[in-house]
Amino acid sequence: MQKLKNKVAVITGGSSGIGLATAKRFAAEGAYIFITGRRQSQLDAAVKEIGSNVTAVQGDISNLDDINRLYEVVAKEKGKLDIVVANAGIIERTLLENATPEHFDSIFSVNVKAPYFTVQKALPILNDGGSIVLVASTAHRVGVPEHSTYSASKAALRSLSRTFAAELKGRKIRVNTLSPGPVDTPIFDGQGSKEEIEATKNAYAQWIPMGRLGKPEELASAALFLASDESSFSTGIDLVSDGGQTQL
Ligand code: NAD
């Protein structure tokens, strides 16, 4: 039986990596999906890959006007919403001593402000009994050099999921974070030369007890658990999916 039959879901950053795998899985489970992303060409390719039951809305998720426009499209096309996966996120590695105010603002704008208002602006059309998933990271559980802003932004999401869950429990809306460990997605592409990226991935694989990076599809399964009734007794949790990285 399909786990998201007749559900409507918004997945930010649904054109790549974990978001795209989640969109494909949700569509296969019977949901109608709205995906967002910055580049139209990438969104077009994602829509093709997902196949059917999907609408792409291009925009910068850290821009509040673009979030408003996203929900205007959802309201016009479907009139309701059941699931929000605030997944879009960026990383920019830098040591504290080299960090600029622009770097700080850009990370917090995309990784914290955007999910905050993605949730707030969903509320008028989000059905009671809905599910909200904030995609954080195991980075908020450990201290890794060059990740201060990124990890802090993900710690903020973990905190927000608790407060949002408390505020929305009256409407039976559940709010949880999903914390992936290192997952093989295009997010690594901007983090150095080809050789540096390979070295980073190898170092992560050695750190992870399972000896490998995660696959986007594995995180899509975890997102499905949180988005669906399979997790009906879970709210305010942080679901870690990291090959044992922060647990063993
Ligand atoms: P990715 O780069 O493949 O995908 C990120 C998506 O976010 C893209 O679709 C991109 O267009 C979108 N995005 C980024 N900035 C945006 C903006 N301003 N407006 C609209 N869309 C924007 O990366 P991914 O690995 O799939 O990452 C997805 C989420 O998972 C992120 O929040 C990331 O921090 C988190 N995460 C990833 C890993 C990993 O190792 N891949 C680990 C832990 C957490």
Short mmCIF file of C-alpha atoms and ligand atoms in Angstrom, two decimals:
data_model
loop_
_atom_site.label_atom_id
_atom_site.label_comp_id
_atom_site.label_asym_id
_atom_site.label_seq_id
_atom_site.Cartn_x
_atom_site.Cartn_y
_atom_site.Cartn_z
CA MET A 1 0.00 0.00 0.00
CA GLN A 2 1.22 3.48 -0.87
CA LYS A 3 2.18 5.39 2.27
CA LEU A 4 1.44 8.91 1.00
CA LYS A 5 -1.63 8.33 -1.12
CA ASN A 6 -3.43 11.63 -1.92
CA LYS A 7 -0.98 13.64 0.18
CA VAL A 8 0.48 16.92 -1.07
CA ALA A 9 4.11 17.66 -0.22
CA VAL A 10 6.49 20.59 -0.62
CA ILE A 11 10.16 19.65 -0.81
CA THR A 12 12.58 22.56 -0.93
CA GLY A 13 15.78 21.85 -2.80
CA GLY A 14 13.96 18.97 -4.49
CA SER A 15 16.00 19.22 -7.67
CA SER A 16 19.15 17.54 -6.41
CA GLY A 17 20.62 15.01 -3.99
CA ILE A 18 18.56 14.07 -0.92
CA GLY A 19 15.66 16.33 -1.95
CA LEU A 20 15.38 14.79 -5.41
CA ALA A 21 15.56 11.22 -4.05
CA THR A 22 12.87 12.16 -1.51
CA ALA A 23 10.66 13.67 -4.21
CA LYS A 24 10.98 10.51 -6.30
CA ARG A 25 10.15 8.28 -3.32
CA PHE A 26 7.19 10.41 -2.19
CA ALA A 27 5.78 10.42 -5.73
CA ALA A 28 6.16 6.63 -5.87
CA GLU A 29 4.26 6.47 -2.57
CA GLY A 30 1.31 8.33 -4.07
CA ALA A 31 1.98 11.96 -3.13
CA TYR A 32 1.75 15.05 -5.32
CA ILE A 33 5.03 16.97 -5.00
CA PHE A 34 6.03 20.61 -5.29
CA ILE A 35 9.77 21.01 -5.60
CA THR A 36 11.81 24.19 -5.40
CA GLY A 37 15.30 25.01 -6.50
CA ARG A 38 17.37 27.87 -7.78
CA ARG A 39 18.15 26.76 -11.33
CA GLN A 40 15.31 26.25 -13.81
CA SER A 41 17.34 23.82 -15.98
CA GLN A 42 18.00 21.59 -12.96
CA LEU A 43 14.33 21.76 -11.96
CA ASP A 44 13.27 20.79 -15.49
CA ALA A 45 15.60 17.77 -15.38
CA ALA A 46 14.24 16.79 -11.96
CA VAL A 47 10.62 17.03 -13.13
CA LYS A 48 11.52 14.73 -16.02
CA GLU A 49 13.17 12.27 -13.65
CA ILE A 50 10.26 12.27 -11.17
CA GLY A 51 7.91 11.70 -14.09
CA SER A 52 4.44 12.71 -12.92
CA ASN A 53 2.56 14.28 -10.02
CA VAL A 54 5.11 17.06 -9.66
CA THR A 55 5.24 20.84 -10.07
CA ALA A 56 8.50 22.78 -9.96
CA VAL A 57 8.59 26.32 -8.59
CA GLN A 58 11.84 28.14 -9.24
CA GLY A 59 13.10 30.57 -6.64
CA ASP A 60 15.55 31.49 -3.92
CA ILE A 61 14.21 29.91 -0.74
CA SER A 62 15.92 32.55 1.41
CA ASN A 63 13.78 35.21 -0.33
CA LEU A 64 10.46 35.60 1.48
CA ASP A 65 8.67 36.76 -1.69
CA ASP A 66 9.72 33.52 -3.39
CA ILE A 67 8.36 31.48 -0.44
CA ASN A 68 5.05 33.38 -0.70
CA ARG A 69 4.95 32.64 -4.43
CA LEU A 70 5.63 28.94 -3.78
CA TYR A 71 2.61 28.63 -1.49
CA GLU A 72 0.45 30.70 -3.84
CA VAL A 73 1.15 28.05 -6.50
CA VAL A 74 0.41 25.19 -4.06
CA ALA A 75 -2.83 26.86 -2.92
CA LYS A 76 -3.92 27.51 -6.50
CA GLU A 77 -3.10 24.02 -7.79
CA LYS A 78 -4.07 21.86 -4.80
CA GLY A 79 -5.71 24.10 -2.22
CA LYS A 80 -4.08 22.22 0.64
CA LEU A 81 -0.82 20.79 1.89
CA ASP A 82 0.06 17.80 4.10
CA ILE A 83 3.85 17.61 4.22
CA VAL A 84 6.70 20.12 4.23
CA VAL A 85 10.27 18.91 3.86
CA ALA A 86 12.57 21.90 4.43
CA ASN A 87 15.59 20.36 2.79
CA ALA A 88 17.38 23.09 0.82
CA GLY A 89 20.72 23.88 2.37
CA ILE A 90 24.24 25.00 1.60
CA ILE A 91 27.68 24.51 3.05
CA GLU A 92 30.72 26.74 2.79
CA ARG A 93 33.69 25.50 4.74
CA THR A 94 35.87 28.02 6.51
CA LEU A 95 37.92 28.32 9.64
CA LEU A 96 36.60 30.74 12.25
CA GLU A 97 39.62 33.02 11.74
CA ASN A 98 38.80 33.41 8.01
CA ALA A 99 35.02 33.69 8.21
CA THR A 100 33.41 36.89 6.91
CA PRO A 101 30.07 38.43 7.93
CA GLU A 102 28.85 37.71 4.38
CA HIS A 103 29.66 34.01 4.81
CA PHE A 104 27.83 33.91 8.15
CA ASP A 105 24.76 35.69 6.76
CA SER A 106 24.58 33.51 3.68
CA ILE A 107 24.70 30.23 5.63
CA PHE A 108 22.13 31.37 8.19
CA SER A 109 19.92 32.89 5.53
CA VAL A 110 19.59 29.66 3.52
CA ASN A 111 19.93 27.11 6.32
CA VAL A 112 17.92 28.78 9.11
CA LYS A 113 15.88 31.78 7.96
CA ALA A 114 14.59 29.96 4.88
CA PRO A 115 13.32 26.82 6.68
CA TYR A 116 11.88 29.00 9.47
CA PHE A 117 9.71 30.96 7.04
CA THR A 118 9.09 27.93 4.82
CA VAL A 119 7.31 26.43 7.83
CA GLN A 120 5.62 29.64 8.98
CA LYS A 121 4.20 30.45 5.56
CA ALA A 122 2.97 26.87 5.06
CA LEU A 123 0.75 27.02 8.14
CA PRO A 124 -2.36 28.64 6.58
CA ILE A 125 -2.72 25.83 4.01
CA LEU A 126 -1.14 22.97 5.99
CA ASN A 127 -3.76 20.45 7.04
CA ASP A 128 -4.18 19.51 10.68
CA GLY A 129 -2.42 16.18 11.15
CA GLY A 130 0.35 17.23 8.74
CA SER A 131 4.04 16.49 9.02
CA ILE A 132 7.03 18.82 8.85
CA VAL A 133 10.56 17.54 8.34
CA LEU A 134 13.54 19.85 8.81
CA VAL A 135 16.68 18.45 7.21
CA ALA A 136 19.51 19.14 9.64
CA SER A 137 22.81 17.23 9.78
CA THR A 138 24.89 15.14 12.15
CA ALA A 139 27.23 18.15 11.95
CA HIS A 140 25.19 19.70 14.79
CA ARG A 141 26.16 16.79 17.06
CA VAL A 142 29.95 16.99 16.68
CA GLY A 143 32.70 19.56 16.32
CA VAL A 144 34.39 19.46 12.94
CA PRO A 145 36.87 22.17 11.91
CA GLU A 146 35.67 24.54 9.15
CA HIS A 147 32.02 23.71 9.92
CA SER A 148 31.20 26.28 12.63
CA THR A 149 28.46 28.18 10.78
CA TYR A 150 27.07 25.11 9.02
CA SER A 151 26.89 23.05 12.22
CA ALA A 152 25.40 25.94 14.19
CA SER A 153 22.76 26.46 11.49
CA LYS A 154 21.79 22.80 11.75
CA ALA A 155 21.72 22.99 15.56
CA ALA A 156 19.24 25.83 15.12
CA LEU A 157 16.98 23.55 13.08
CA ARG A 158 17.16 20.88 15.73
CA SER A 159 16.03 23.45 18.29
CA LEU A 160 13.31 24.83 16.04
CA SER A 161 11.82 21.36 15.55
CA ARG A 162 11.24 21.09 19.30
CA THR A 163 9.54 24.49 19.61
CA PHE A 164 7.53 24.13 16.41
CA ALA A 165 6.39 20.66 17.57
CA ALA A 166 5.24 22.13 20.89
CA GLU A 167 3.42 25.02 19.21
CA LEU A 168 1.70 22.86 16.59
CA LYS A 169 0.74 19.82 18.63
CA GLY A 170 -2.77 21.22 19.11
CA ARG A 171 -3.27 20.87 15.36
CA LYS A 172 -1.74 17.37 15.44
CA ILE A 173 1.04 18.59 13.17
CA ARG A 174 4.24 16.70 13.89
CA VAL A 175 7.65 18.36 13.45
CA ASN A 176 10.90 16.42 13.39
CA THR A 177 14.45 16.85 12.19
CA LEU A 178 16.28 14.41 9.98
CA SER A 179 20.02 14.43 10.53
CA PRO A 180 21.97 12.78 7.73
CA GLY A 181 25.61 11.89 8.10
CA PRO A 182 27.77 12.33 4.99
CA VAL A 183 25.73 11.39 1.91
CA ASP A 184 27.05 11.20 -1.64
CA THR A 185 25.33 14.17 -3.31
CA PRO A 186 26.32 17.21 -5.38
CA ILE A 187 26.70 19.22 -2.14
CA PHE A 188 30.34 18.09 -2.13
CA ASP A 189 30.98 19.55 -5.61
CA GLY A 190 31.63 23.09 -4.42
CA GLN A 191 33.97 22.08 -1.61
CA GLY A 192 37.32 22.04 -3.43
CA SER A 193 39.12 20.48 -6.38
CA LYS A 194 38.17 17.02 -7.69
CA GLU A 195 41.04 15.50 -5.71
CA GLU A 196 40.13 17.39 -2.52
CA ILE A 197 36.51 16.25 -2.82
CA GLU A 198 37.59 12.63 -3.27
CA ALA A 199 39.90 12.94 -0.24
CA THR A 200 37.06 14.40 1.84
CA LYS A 201 34.68 11.59 0.86
CA ASN A 202 37.33 8.96 1.63
CA ALA A 203 38.02 10.51 5.02
CA TYR A 204 34.29 10.44 5.84
CA ALA A 205 34.00 6.81 4.70
CA GLN A 206 36.80 5.90 7.10
CA TRP A 207 35.15 7.80 9.96
CA ILE A 208 31.77 6.12 9.43
CA PRO A 209 31.53 2.69 11.13
CA MET A 210 29.64 1.27 8.14
CA GLY A 211 32.67 2.23 6.01
CA ARG A 212 30.83 4.24 3.36
CA LEU A 213 28.85 7.38 2.66
CA GLY A 214 25.06 7.25 2.67
CA LYS A 215 23.00 7.13 -0.50
CA PRO A 216 20.33 9.80 -1.15
CA GLU A 217 17.72 7.00 -1.40
CA GLU A 218 18.52 5.91 2.16
CA LEU A 219 17.75 9.40 3.42
CA ALA A 220 14.60 9.45 1.31
CA SER A 221 13.45 6.35 3.24
CA ALA A 222 14.09 8.13 6.53
CA ALA A 223 12.23 11.22 5.28
CA LEU A 224 9.32 8.98 4.25
CA PHE A 225 9.20 7.53 7.75
CA LEU A 226 8.95 11.01 9.29
CA ALA A 227 6.53 12.37 6.69
CA SER A 228 4.13 9.44 6.83
CA ASP A 229 1.94 7.88 9.51
CA GLU A 230 4.73 5.33 10.05
CA SER A 231 6.10 7.84 12.60
CA SER A 232 2.70 8.75 14.07
CA PHE A 233 4.00 8.73 17.67
CA SER A 234 7.15 10.79 16.96
CA THR A 235 7.32 14.54 17.24
CA GLY A 236 10.24 16.77 18.16
CA ILE A 237 12.74 13.99 17.48
CA ASP A 238 16.05 14.09 15.66
CA LEU A 239 16.26 11.04 13.40
CA VAL A 240 19.90 10.29 12.70
CA SER A 241 20.81 8.36 9.57
CA ASP A 242 24.58 8.26 9.46
CA GLY A 243 25.99 4.73 9.25
CA GLY A 244 26.79 4.95 12.96
CA GLN A 245 29.02 8.04 12.54
CA THR A 246 27.82 9.83 15.66
CA GLN A 247 26.42 6.83 17.54
CA LEU A 248 29.04 4.06 17.77
P1 NAD B 1 22.49 19.25 -2.89
O1 NAD B 1 23.46 20.34 -3.12
O2 NAD B 1 22.49 18.06 -3.80
O3 NAD B 1 21.01 19.83 -2.86
C1 NAD B 1 20.71 21.04 -2.22
C2 NAD B 1 19.45 21.59 -2.81
O4 NAD B 1 19.16 22.81 -2.14
C3 NAD B 1 19.54 21.90 -4.30
O5 NAD B 1 18.34 21.51 -4.93
C4 NAD B 1 19.66 23.42 -4.33
O6 NAD B 1 19.12 23.98 -5.51
C5 NAD B 1 18.85 23.79 -3.12
N1 NAD B 1 19.17 25.12 -2.62
C6 NAD B 1 20.31 25.55 -2.04
N2 NAD B 1 20.23 26.85 -1.78
C7 NAD B 1 19.01 27.25 -2.20
C8 NAD B 1 18.34 28.49 -2.22
N3 NAD B 1 18.89 29.62 -1.76
N4 NAD B 1 17.09 28.53 -2.74
C9 NAD B 1 16.50 27.41 -3.23
N5 NAD B 1 17.09 26.21 -3.24
C10 NAD B 1 18.34 26.16 -2.74
O7 NAD B 1 22.72 18.79 -1.40
P2 NAD B 1 22.15 17.58 -0.48
O8 NAD B 1 23.33 16.87 0.02
O9 NAD B 1 21.08 16.86 -1.16
O10 NAD B 1 21.58 18.45 0.73
C11 NAD B 1 20.23 18.49 1.10
C12 NAD B 1 20.16 18.84 2.58
O11 NAD B 1 20.79 17.81 3.34
C13 NAD B 1 20.88 20.13 2.95
O12 NAD B 1 20.13 20.85 3.90
C14 NAD B 1 22.17 19.65 3.56
O13 NAD B 1 22.71 20.57 4.47
C15 NAD B 1 21.71 18.38 4.24
N6 NAD B 1 22.78 17.43 4.52
C16 NAD B 1 23.51 16.89 3.51
C17 NAD B 1 24.53 16.00 3.83
C18 NAD B 1 25.40 15.38 2.77
O14 NAD B 1 26.47 14.84 3.12
N7 NAD B 1 25.02 15.38 1.51
C19 NAD B 1 24.79 15.67 5.17
C20 NAD B 1 24.02 16.23 6.17
C21 NAD B 1 23.00 17.12 5.83
#
